[in-house]
């Protein structure tokens, strides 16, 4: 699969699409769908936290996206998700200049900003693709560093 990262960059992937589960406001979901349409991310949206957790418990995907304004206790969500699937990447979406960003970064695997920015999503995708690529050697790369 080839993903177009920008007008000048493409990323050739030797991995299937990254499965993602998201709980976002509808307006934010449509913006993110526009960005992820050209990235190797297959996203399923959930309307309620009950539906979201049912999907996590049944078949936890590689990536969980949570609007931090919608979901309280995102740190608890991350702990539960990691207990189900060790290599899951839990990412919170927060407003730029959020006073909670430092605490969110400590509790989650990463924080992306609202409104969504293509460059952040491209970096997230590159890191996840490298981490979830079929291992040709016994060692795997470190989990994606989303703080960069």
mmCIF file with all atom_site columns, C-alpha atoms in Angstrom, residues 1 12 26 43 64 77 96 105 119:
data_model
loop_
_atom_site.group_PDB
_atom_site.id
_atom_site.type_symbol
_atom_site.label_atom_id
_atom_site.label_alt_id
_atom_site.label_comp_id
_atom_site.label_asym_id
_atom_site.label_entity_id
_atom_site.label_seq_id
_atom_site.pdbx_PDB_ins_code
_atom_site.Cartn_x
_atom_site.Cartn_y
_atom_site.Cartn_z
_atom_site.occupancy
_atom_site.B_iso_or_equiv
_atom_site.pdbx_formal_charge
_atom_site.auth_seq_id
_atom_site.auth_comp_id
_atom_site.auth_asym_id
_atom_site.auth_atom_id
_atom_site.pdbx_PDB_model_num
ATOM 1 C CA . UNK A 1 1   ? 0.000   0.000  0.000  1.00 0.00 ? 1   UNK A CA 1
ATOM 2 C CA . UNK A 1 12  ? 5.321   2.874  0.841  1.00 0.00 ? 12  UNK A CA 1
ATOM 3 C CA . UNK A 1 26  ? -19.135 14.503 14.768 1.00 0.00 ? 26  UNK A CA 1
ATOM 4 C CA . UNK A 1 43  ? -11.169 4.047  11.347 1.00 0.00 ? 43  UNK A CA 1
ATOM 5 C CA . UNK A 1 64  ? -7.500  4.216  19.990 1.00 0.00 ? 64  UNK A CA 1
ATOM 6 C CA . UNK A 1 77  ? -9.043  3.961  29.554 1.00 0.00 ? 77  UNK A CA 1
ATOM 7 C CA . UNK A 1 96  ? -3.982  23.455 21.361 1.00 0.00 ? 96  UNK A CA 1
ATOM 8 C CA . UNK A 1 105 ? 0.942   13.101 27.783 1.00 0.00 ? 105 UNK A CA 1
ATOM 9 C CA . UNK A 1 119 ? 1.581   16.806 9.810  1.00 0.00 ? 119 UNK A CA 1
#
